[in-house]
Structure formats: C-alpha cells, structure tokens
Short mmCIF file of C-alpha atoms and ligand atoms in Angstrom, two decimals:
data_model
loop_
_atom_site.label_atom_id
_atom_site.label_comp_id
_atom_site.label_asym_id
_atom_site.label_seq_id
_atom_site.Cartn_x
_atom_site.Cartn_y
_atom_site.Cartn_z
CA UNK A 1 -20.17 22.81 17.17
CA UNK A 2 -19.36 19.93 19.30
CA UNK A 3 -17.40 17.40 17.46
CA UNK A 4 -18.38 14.07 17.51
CA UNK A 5 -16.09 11.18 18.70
CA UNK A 6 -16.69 9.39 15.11
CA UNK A 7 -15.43 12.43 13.49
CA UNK A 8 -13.50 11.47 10.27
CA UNK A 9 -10.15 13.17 9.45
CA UNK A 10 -10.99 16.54 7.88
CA UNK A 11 -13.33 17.09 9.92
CA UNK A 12 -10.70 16.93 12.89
CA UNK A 13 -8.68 18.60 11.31
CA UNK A 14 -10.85 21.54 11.06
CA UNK A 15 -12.94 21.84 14.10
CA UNK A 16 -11.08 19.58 17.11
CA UNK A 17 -9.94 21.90 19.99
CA UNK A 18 -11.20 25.37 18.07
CA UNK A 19 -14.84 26.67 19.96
CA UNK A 20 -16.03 30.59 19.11
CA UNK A 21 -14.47 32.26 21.54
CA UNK A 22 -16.78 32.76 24.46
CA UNK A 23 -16.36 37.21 24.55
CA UNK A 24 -17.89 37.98 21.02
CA UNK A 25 -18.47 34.36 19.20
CA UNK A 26 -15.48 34.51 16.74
CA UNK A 27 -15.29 31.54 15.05
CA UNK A 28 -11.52 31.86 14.92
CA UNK A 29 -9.39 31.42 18.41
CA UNK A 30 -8.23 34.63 18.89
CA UNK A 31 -4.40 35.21 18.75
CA UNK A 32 -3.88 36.11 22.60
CA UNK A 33 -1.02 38.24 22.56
CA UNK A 34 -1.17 38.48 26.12
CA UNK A 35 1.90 38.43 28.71
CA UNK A 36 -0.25 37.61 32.07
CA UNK A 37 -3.71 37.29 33.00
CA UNK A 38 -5.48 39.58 35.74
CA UNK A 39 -6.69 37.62 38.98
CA UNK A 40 -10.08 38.88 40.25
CA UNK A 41 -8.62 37.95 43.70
CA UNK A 42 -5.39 36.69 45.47
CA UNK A 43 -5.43 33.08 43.83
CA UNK A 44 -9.04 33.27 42.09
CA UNK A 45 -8.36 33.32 38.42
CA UNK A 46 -9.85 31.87 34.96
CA UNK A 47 -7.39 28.94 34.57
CA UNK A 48 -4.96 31.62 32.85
CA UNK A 49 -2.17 32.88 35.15
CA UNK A 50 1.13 33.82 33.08
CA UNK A 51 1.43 32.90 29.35
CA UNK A 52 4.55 31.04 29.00
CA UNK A 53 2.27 28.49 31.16
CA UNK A 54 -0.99 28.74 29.93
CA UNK A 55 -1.96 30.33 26.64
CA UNK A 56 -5.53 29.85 24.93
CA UNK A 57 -3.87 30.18 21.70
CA UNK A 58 -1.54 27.50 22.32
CA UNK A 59 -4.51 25.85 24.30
CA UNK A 60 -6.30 25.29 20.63
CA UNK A 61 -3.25 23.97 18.76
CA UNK A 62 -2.42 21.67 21.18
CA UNK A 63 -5.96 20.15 21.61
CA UNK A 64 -6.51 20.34 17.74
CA UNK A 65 -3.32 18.30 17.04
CA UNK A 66 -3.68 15.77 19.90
CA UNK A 67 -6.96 14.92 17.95
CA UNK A 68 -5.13 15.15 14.50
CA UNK A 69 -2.22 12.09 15.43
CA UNK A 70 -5.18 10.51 18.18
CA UNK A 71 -2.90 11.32 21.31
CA UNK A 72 -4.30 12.02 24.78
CA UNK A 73 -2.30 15.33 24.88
CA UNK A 74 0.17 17.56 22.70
CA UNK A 75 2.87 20.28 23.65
CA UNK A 76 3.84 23.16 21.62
CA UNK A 77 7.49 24.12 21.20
CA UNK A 78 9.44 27.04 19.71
CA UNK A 79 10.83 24.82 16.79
CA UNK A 80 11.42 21.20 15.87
CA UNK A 81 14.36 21.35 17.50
CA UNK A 82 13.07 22.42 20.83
CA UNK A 83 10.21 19.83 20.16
CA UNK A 84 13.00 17.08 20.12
CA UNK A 85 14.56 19.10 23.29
CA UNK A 86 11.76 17.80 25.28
CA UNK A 87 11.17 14.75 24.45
CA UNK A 88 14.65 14.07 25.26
CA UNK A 89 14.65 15.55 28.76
CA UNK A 90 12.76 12.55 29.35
CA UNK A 91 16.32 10.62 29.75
CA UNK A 92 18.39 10.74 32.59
CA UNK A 93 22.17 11.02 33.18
CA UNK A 94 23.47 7.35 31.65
CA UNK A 95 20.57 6.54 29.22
CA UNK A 96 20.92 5.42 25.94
CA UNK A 97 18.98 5.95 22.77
CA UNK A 98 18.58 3.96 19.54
CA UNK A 99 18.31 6.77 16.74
CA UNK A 100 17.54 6.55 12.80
CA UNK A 101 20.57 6.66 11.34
CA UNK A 102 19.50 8.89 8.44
CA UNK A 103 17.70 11.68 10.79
CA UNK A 104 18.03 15.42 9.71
CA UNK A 105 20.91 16.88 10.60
CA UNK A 106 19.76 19.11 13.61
CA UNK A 107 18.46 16.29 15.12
CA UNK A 108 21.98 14.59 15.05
CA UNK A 109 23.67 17.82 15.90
CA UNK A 110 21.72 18.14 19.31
CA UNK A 111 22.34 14.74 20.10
CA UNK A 112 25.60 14.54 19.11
CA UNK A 113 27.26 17.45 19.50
CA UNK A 114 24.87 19.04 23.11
CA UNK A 115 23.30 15.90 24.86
CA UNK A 116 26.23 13.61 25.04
CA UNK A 117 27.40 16.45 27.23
CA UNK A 118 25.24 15.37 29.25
CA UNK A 119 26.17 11.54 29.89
CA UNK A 120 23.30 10.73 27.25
CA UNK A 121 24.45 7.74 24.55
CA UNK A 122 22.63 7.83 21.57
CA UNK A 123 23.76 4.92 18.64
CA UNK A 124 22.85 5.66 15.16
CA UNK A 125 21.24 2.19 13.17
CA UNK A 126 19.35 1.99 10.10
CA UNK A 127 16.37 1.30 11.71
CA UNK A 128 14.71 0.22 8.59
CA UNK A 129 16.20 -3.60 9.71
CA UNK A 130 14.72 -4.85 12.88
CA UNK A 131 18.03 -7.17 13.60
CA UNK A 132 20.03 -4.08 13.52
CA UNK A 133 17.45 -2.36 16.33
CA UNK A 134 17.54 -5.51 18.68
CA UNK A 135 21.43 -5.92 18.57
CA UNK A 136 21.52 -2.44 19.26
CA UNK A 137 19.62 -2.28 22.45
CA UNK A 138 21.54 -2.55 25.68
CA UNK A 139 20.55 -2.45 29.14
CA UNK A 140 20.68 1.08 29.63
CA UNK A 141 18.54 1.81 26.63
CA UNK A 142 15.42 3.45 27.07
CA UNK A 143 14.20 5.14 23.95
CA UNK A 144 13.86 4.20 20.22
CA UNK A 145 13.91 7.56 17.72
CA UNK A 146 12.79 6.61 14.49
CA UNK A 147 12.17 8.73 11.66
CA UNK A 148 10.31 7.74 8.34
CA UNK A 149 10.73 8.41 6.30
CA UNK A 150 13.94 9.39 6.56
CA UNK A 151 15.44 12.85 5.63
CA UNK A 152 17.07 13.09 2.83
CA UNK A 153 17.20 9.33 1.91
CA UNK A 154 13.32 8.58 2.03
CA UNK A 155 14.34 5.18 4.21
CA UNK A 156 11.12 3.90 6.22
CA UNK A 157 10.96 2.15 9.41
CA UNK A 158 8.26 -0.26 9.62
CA UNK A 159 6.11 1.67 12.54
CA UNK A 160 4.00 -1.36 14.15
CA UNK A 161 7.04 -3.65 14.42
CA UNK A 162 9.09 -1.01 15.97
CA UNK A 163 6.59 -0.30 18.61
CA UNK A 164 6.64 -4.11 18.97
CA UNK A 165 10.62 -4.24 19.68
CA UNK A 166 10.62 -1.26 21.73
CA UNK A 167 7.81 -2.74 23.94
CA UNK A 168 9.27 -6.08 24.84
CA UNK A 169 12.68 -4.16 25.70
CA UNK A 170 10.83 -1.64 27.70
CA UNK A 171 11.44 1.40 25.37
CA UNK A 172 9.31 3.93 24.57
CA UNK A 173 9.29 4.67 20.64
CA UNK A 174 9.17 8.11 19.75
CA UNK A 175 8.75 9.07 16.08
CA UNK A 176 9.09 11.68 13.91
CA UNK A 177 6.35 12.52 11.81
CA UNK A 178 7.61 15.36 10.40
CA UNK A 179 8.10 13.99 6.59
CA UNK A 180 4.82 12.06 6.15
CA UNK A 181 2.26 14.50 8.48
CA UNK A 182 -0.70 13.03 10.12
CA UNK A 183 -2.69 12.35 7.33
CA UNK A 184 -0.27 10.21 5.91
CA UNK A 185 0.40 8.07 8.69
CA UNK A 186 -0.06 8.35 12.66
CA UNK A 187 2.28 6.47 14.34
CA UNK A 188 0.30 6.39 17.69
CA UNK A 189 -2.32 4.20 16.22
CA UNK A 190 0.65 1.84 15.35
CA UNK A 191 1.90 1.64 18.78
CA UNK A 192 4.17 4.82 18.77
CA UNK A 193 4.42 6.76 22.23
CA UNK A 194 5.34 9.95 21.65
CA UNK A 195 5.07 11.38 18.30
CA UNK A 196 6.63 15.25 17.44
CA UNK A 197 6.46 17.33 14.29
CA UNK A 198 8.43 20.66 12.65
CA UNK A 199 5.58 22.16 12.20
CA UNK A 200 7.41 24.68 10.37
CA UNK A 201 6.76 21.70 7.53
CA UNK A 202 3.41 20.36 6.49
CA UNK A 203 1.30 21.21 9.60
CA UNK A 204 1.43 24.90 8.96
CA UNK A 205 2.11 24.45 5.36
CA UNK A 206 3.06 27.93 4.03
CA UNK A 207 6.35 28.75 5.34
CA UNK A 208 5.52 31.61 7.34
CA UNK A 209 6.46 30.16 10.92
CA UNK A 210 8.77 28.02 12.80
CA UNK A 211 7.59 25.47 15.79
CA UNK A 212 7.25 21.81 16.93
CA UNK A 213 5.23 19.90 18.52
CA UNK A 214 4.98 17.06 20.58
CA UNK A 215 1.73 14.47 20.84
CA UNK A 216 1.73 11.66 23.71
CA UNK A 217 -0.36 9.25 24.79
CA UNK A 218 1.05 7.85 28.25
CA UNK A 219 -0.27 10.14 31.54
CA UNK A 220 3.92 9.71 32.83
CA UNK A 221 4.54 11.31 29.72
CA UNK A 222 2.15 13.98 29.74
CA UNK A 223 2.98 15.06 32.80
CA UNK A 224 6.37 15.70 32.50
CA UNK A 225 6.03 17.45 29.43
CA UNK A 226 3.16 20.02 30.68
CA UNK A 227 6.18 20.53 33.49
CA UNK A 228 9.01 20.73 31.26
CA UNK A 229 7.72 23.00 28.73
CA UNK A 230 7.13 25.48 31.38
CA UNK A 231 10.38 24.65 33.00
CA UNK A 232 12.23 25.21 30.06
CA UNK A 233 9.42 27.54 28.56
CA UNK A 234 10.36 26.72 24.98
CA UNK A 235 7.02 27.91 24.01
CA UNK A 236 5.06 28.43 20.57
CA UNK A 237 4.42 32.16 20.93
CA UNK A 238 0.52 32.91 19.85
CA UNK A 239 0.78 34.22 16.77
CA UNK A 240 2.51 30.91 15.65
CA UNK A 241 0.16 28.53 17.33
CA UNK A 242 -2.52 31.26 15.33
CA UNK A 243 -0.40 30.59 11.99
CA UNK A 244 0.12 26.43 12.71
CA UNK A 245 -4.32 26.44 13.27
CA UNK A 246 -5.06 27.69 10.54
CA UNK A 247 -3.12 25.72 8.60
CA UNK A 248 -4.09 22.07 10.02
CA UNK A 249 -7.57 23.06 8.79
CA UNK A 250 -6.70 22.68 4.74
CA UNK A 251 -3.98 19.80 5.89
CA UNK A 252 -6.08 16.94 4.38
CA UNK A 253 -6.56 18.53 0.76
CA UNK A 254 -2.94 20.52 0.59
CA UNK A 255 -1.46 16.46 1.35
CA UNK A 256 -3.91 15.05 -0.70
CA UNK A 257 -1.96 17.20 -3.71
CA UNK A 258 1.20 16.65 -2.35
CA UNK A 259 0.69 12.92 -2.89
CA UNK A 260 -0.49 13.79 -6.53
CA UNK A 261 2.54 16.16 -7.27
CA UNK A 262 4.99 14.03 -5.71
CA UNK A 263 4.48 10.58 -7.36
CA UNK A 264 4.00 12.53 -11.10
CA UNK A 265 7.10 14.82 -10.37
CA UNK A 266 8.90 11.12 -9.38
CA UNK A 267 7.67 9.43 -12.41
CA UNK A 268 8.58 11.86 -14.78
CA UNK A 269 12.47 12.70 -13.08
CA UNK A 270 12.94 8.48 -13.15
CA UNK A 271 11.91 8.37 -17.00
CA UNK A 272 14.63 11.91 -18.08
CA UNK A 273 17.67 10.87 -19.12
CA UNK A 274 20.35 12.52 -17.11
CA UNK A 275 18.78 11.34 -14.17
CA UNK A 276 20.74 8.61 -12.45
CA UNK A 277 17.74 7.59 -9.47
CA UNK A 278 14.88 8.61 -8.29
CA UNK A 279 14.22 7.79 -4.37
CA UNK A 280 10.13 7.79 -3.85
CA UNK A 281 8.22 5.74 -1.71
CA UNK A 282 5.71 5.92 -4.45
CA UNK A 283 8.05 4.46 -7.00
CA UNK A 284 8.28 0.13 -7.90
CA UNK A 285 12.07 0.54 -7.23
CA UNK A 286 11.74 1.71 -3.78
CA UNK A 287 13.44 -1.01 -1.72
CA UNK A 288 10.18 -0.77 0.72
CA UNK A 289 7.25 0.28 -1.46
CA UNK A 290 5.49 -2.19 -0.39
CA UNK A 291 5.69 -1.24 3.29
CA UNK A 292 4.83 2.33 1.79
CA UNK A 293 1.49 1.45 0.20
CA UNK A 294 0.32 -0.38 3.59
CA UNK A 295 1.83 2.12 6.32
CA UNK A 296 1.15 5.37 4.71
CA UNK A 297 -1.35 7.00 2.61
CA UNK A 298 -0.21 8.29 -0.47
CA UNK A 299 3.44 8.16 -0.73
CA UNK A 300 4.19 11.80 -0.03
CA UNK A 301 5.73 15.28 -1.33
CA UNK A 302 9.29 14.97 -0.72
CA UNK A 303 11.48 13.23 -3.16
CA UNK A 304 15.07 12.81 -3.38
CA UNK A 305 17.47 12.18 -7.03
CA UNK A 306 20.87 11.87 -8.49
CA UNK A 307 21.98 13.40 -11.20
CA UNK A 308 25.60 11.85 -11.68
CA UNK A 309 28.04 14.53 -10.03
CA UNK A 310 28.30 17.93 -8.12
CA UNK A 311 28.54 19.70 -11.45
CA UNK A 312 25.64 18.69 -12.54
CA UNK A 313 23.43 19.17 -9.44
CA UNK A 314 25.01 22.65 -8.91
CA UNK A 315 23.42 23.00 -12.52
CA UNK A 316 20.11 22.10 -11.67
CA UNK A 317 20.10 24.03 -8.22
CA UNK A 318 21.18 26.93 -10.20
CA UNK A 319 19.33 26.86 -13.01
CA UNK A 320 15.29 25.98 -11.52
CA UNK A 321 13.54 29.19 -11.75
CA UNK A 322 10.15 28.03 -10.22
CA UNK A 323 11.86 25.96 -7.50
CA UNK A 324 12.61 27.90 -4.91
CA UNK A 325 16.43 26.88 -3.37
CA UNK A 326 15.75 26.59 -0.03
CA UNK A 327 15.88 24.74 3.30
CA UNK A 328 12.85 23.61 4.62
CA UNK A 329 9.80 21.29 3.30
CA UNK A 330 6.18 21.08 3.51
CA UNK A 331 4.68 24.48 2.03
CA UNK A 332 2.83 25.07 -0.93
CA UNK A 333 5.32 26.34 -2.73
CA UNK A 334 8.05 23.88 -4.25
CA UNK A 335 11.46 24.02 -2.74
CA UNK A 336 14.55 22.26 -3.91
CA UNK A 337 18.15 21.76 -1.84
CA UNK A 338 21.45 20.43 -1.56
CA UNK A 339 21.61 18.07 1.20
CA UNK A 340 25.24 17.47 1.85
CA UNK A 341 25.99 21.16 1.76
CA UNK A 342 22.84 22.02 3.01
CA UNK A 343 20.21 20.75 5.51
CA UNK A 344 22.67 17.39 6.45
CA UNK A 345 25.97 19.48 6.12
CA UNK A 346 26.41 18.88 10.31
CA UNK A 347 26.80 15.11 9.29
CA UNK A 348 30.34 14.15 9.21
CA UNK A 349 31.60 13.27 5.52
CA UNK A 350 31.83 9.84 5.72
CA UNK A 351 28.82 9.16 7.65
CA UNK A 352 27.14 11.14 4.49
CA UNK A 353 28.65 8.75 2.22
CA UNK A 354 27.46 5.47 4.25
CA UNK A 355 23.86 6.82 4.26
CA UNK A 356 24.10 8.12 0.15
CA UNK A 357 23.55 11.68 0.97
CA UNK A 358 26.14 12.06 -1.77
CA UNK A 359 27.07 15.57 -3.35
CA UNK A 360 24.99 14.91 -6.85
CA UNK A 361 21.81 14.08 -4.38
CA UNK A 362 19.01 17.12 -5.09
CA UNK A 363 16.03 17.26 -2.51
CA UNK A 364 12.83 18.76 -3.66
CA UNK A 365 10.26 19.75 -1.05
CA UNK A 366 7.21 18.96 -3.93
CA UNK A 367 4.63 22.15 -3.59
CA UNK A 368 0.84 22.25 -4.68
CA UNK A 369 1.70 24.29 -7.58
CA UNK A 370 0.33 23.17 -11.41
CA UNK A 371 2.86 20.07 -12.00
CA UNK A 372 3.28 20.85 -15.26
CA UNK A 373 4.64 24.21 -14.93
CA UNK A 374 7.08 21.74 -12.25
CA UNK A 375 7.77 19.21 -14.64
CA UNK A 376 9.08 22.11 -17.30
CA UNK A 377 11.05 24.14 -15.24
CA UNK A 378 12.97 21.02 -13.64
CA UNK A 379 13.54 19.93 -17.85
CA UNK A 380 14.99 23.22 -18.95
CA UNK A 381 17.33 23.29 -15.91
CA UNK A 382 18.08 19.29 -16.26
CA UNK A 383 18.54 20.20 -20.11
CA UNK A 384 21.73 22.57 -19.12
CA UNK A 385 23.67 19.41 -17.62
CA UNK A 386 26.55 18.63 -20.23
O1 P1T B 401 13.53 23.40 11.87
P1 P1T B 401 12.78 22.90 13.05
O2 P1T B 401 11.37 23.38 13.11
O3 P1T B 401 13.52 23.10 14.35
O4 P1T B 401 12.61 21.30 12.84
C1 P1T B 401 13.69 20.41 12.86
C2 P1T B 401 13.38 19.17 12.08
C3 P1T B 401 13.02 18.03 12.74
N1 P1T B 401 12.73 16.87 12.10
C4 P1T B 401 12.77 16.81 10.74
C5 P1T B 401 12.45 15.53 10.05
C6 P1T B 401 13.10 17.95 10.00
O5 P1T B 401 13.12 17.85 8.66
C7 P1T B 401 13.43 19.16 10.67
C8 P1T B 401 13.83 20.38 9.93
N2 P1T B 401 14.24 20.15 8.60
C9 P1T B 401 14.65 21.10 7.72
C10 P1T B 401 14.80 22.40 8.03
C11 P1T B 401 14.97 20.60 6.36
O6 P1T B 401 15.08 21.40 5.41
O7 P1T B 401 15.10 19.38 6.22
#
C-alpha cells in the first residue's frame, strides 16, 4: 500500500496518509474517539499523549490533505472559521493584511468586527487587479488573503502573479481554496504559502460536518501552527476528520460532475429569458475566463445570477422544489441562497452594493444530481416571475 511519489491525483486522493490500521488491518482509519492515551511508563508512550494534541484520526486527514494541495504539512480546525483563526494568529499586534474584497462574510466579520480588536489592520482590494494589491501594501503589511474565486461574485485572483507581488514585498500569500477545491486548482504549486479550506464544502462533500483546514509549506509556518492549534485547541474532533476522509477519496469524480453540472446549469440560466446575468467562470462573458481556463480545471459548481429585482428572486428562492435553500456549498445535493440576506448579510449595505452582491443576486451551490431534473425545477420556479 505504499504510495508512490509519482502518484497521480485520485490516487492521492484515495490512499495518501490512510495505512490499515496496525491492531486488526482495517483498511479504514479507525475513528479514535479517544480522550487520552495510556503511558506504559512515566514518559514512555506511543507518540499519542492527550487528543486535543495528537489524534490518529486527525493524524490521517491531515497527512491525506497535505498530499491533496502538495503542502509539507496540514492542520485540522473545528470550522473554516477557526481555520482562518489560525492562520491569522500568525500576525502580531500592528500588522496589516491585504484581503479580497469580495471574501465570505465570516471571513470579513472576524476580521473586521474581532481582530481589529486586536491592533490587526486588514484593507479590503479587489485583488483581481494587481495595481490595486501593490498600492495597497504598506510597510507594516505582512500577509496577502486572496480568495478565488470569490464568494458570491465568482471574481478570480490571478494565483502565480499574486505569489509574485507578495514575494518581492515580503508577504506571505495565503489563499482560500474553499470555492474551487484541490482538484481544481492548488495554489501552493503556484507559489501560495498557506492554503485553508471549509471543509464543510467540497472536501467532505455531503453536508454532514463542519471543519477547516489549513495546508503549509514553510517549516516557520508549520511550526507555529502544530503549536497554535494545540494552544488554542480548535480541533477537528474524530468523527469529523472520519467524515472529511472519506470524502476526499470520491473528491476527483464528485468535482469532475460539478464542473459538468455547473457550466450546463450556467448555459442554460444565461440563454432563459428573465434572467438578467449569469456570473460563471465557465461562461465567454466572464470578465476573466480566460484566466479561468488556464488557472483552474474545469470552471466549477458554484454559480451566481440576477434575475432583475428582490421580487423576483424571492420567487425563485421560494418556488425551487429540488434546490434545497440553504447556506453552505459543495455537497452533492444542489443548494440555492440569498446572498445579501444570507451568507454576506454581515457586509455592510453599501459595501454589498460596490461588490454587486445586490438583492436580485441568487447563489446556487450546483450538486451532482441529474441536470435535467436541475434545469426543470429552476424553469418552473423562473416561470412564476411576473
Ligand atoms: O463555515 P465554515 O466551515 O466556518 O467556513 C467558513 C468559510 C470560509 N471560506 C469560504 C470561502 C466560505 O465559503 C466559508 C463558508 N461559507 C458558507 C457557509 C457559505 O454558504 O458561503
């Protein structure tokens, strides 16, 4: 079972960090639902002392998604959130931080609203224009946060030059992965530091847990995480490192459907008629498809459209019967939201309005369901619009 270091993707995906566990030969880690770990003698123990430090559960995940984004080491969190948490405890008191402007709202809320507490300066650019990154960088800068693309607006930053910017400022660049997932695109290859996930999304796939993750590749970095997340102890519990495992393994073909649904559920929303736009990667009007076809692979599941006014998308939000309305993303089932109300309502008004999270804008989360039985449902609840 040992994995070769030419291993392709699925492959990866499936077997790096999981052995049969050495007890019985199970091929599947075992969920080790385990508080603390007996010591055969007064400091003589198996590498395992208490579990918010050391889990073999966790142990797995972490090694098997270190492979998946090619990092030298990854750190499981309780959520997203907590994910994001950690990476930014790598900032000290009068740091600054260039941010997406268009991140998901949590991710502004805890910077905004918990970390400035803290003497931490964060400034919000679209970092899809590299001007608008450099002018933005002062001397106390030390981090770039992109995401891409972008949450709700679909926005991409060009990864490789990003990296590039950061690097001659002396930034790290972290990014969040959590739209595209690793077979998409993995930022670390382009030059990316640190790279975190939900994996509430498409890592674990079916909506059944809530975590985050973080991958690095610099040893300064590594370090302080492994000491931070037991610090802090924002953990993954076992079951959901179990849950997140066992989904990585069908990652390649659940994405490789995603990108299928996705572009046909785009196509088919830009050509109905009370359908104002359609924001897609995967779509000719996208003001960077062309930076989508060579940074990622396959253009995704999430799309974004406007139908006109608040009426009308309360219509459609209402009226779906096979989309689920929900928060969230990434599962195999299709899920379909309100941004400004919902996921980005944290986001002040008018900052909504300069990034065209308007109140007509509909998210859908695009599942692996047939796309025909999508297409219809999403036609008899478009049909109700006056
Ligand atoms: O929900 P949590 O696992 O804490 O992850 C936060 C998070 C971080 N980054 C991105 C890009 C995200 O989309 C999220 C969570 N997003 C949703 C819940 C949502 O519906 O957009």
């Amino acid at each position: 079972m040992k994995l070769q270091p030419d291993a392709r993707f699925a492959t990866v995906c499936i077997h790096a960090g999981q052995e049969p566990d050495p007890g019985t030969g199970a091929i599947i880690t075992p969920i080790f639902q385990t508080a603390t770990y007996v010591q055969e003698e007064l400091g003589r123990h198996k590498g395992y002392e208490y579990a918010r430090t050391q889990n073999p559960t966790r142990t797995a995940l972490e090694a098997n998604l270190a492979a998946i984004e090619g990092g030298k080491a990854a750190f499981a969190f309780a959520s997203g959130m907590a994910a994001i948490g950690a990476i930014a405890s790598l900032l000290r008191a009068g740091d600054h931080m260039v941010v997406t402007d268009n991140t998901y709202g949590g991710t502004f809320r805890l910077f905004d609203k918990v970390l400035t507490r803290y003497s931490l300066d964060f400034s919000y650019v679209d970092t899809s224009r590299e001007d608008l990154i450099e002018s933005t960088i002062t001397p106390r800068t030390r981090m770039l946060f992109i995401e891409t693309p972008t949450n709700p607006i679909l926005r991409l930053t060009d990864i490789a030059r990003a990296a590039e910017i950061a690097h001659s400022h002396g930034l790290r660049l972290v990014v969040d992965n959590t739209f595209a997932s690793p077979y998409i695109q993995r930022p670390l290859d382009l030059g990316a530091d640190l790279v975190m996930h939900s994996t509430t999304k498409y890592l674990n796939g079916h909506s059944d847990s809530v975590g985050g993750i973080v991958i690095a590749a610099r040893d300064e970095d590594i370090e302080w995480l492994r000491f931070v997340q037991n610090a802090a102890g924002a953990i993954l519990g076992p079951f959901d490192c179990w849950l997140v495992l066992r989904g990585t393994k069908t990652l390649p073909i659940r994405m490789a459907q995603h990108n299928i649904n996705g572009l046909a559920l785009a196509q088919f929303l830009a050509a109905h008629s009370k359908v104002r736009r359609v924001i897609y990667p995967g779509l000719p009007d996208h003001p960077q498809h062309e930076l989508a076809r060579t940074q990622m692979r396959g253009f995704g599941g999430m799309l974004s459209f406007d139908v006109g006014s608040f009426e009308a998308a309360r219509t459609v939000l209402n009226r779906v019967r096979l989309h689920a309305l929900a928060e969230s993303l990434g599962g195999v089932e299709t899920l379909i939201s309100h941004p400004a109300t919902m996921t980005h309502s944290s986001v002040p008004p008018e900052d909504r309005a300069k990034l065209g999270i308007t109140d007509s804008l509909i998210r859908i989360s695009v599942g692996i369901e047939d796309v025909e039985d999508l297409k219809a449902d999403l036609a008899q609840a478009l049909e109700a619009i006056d």
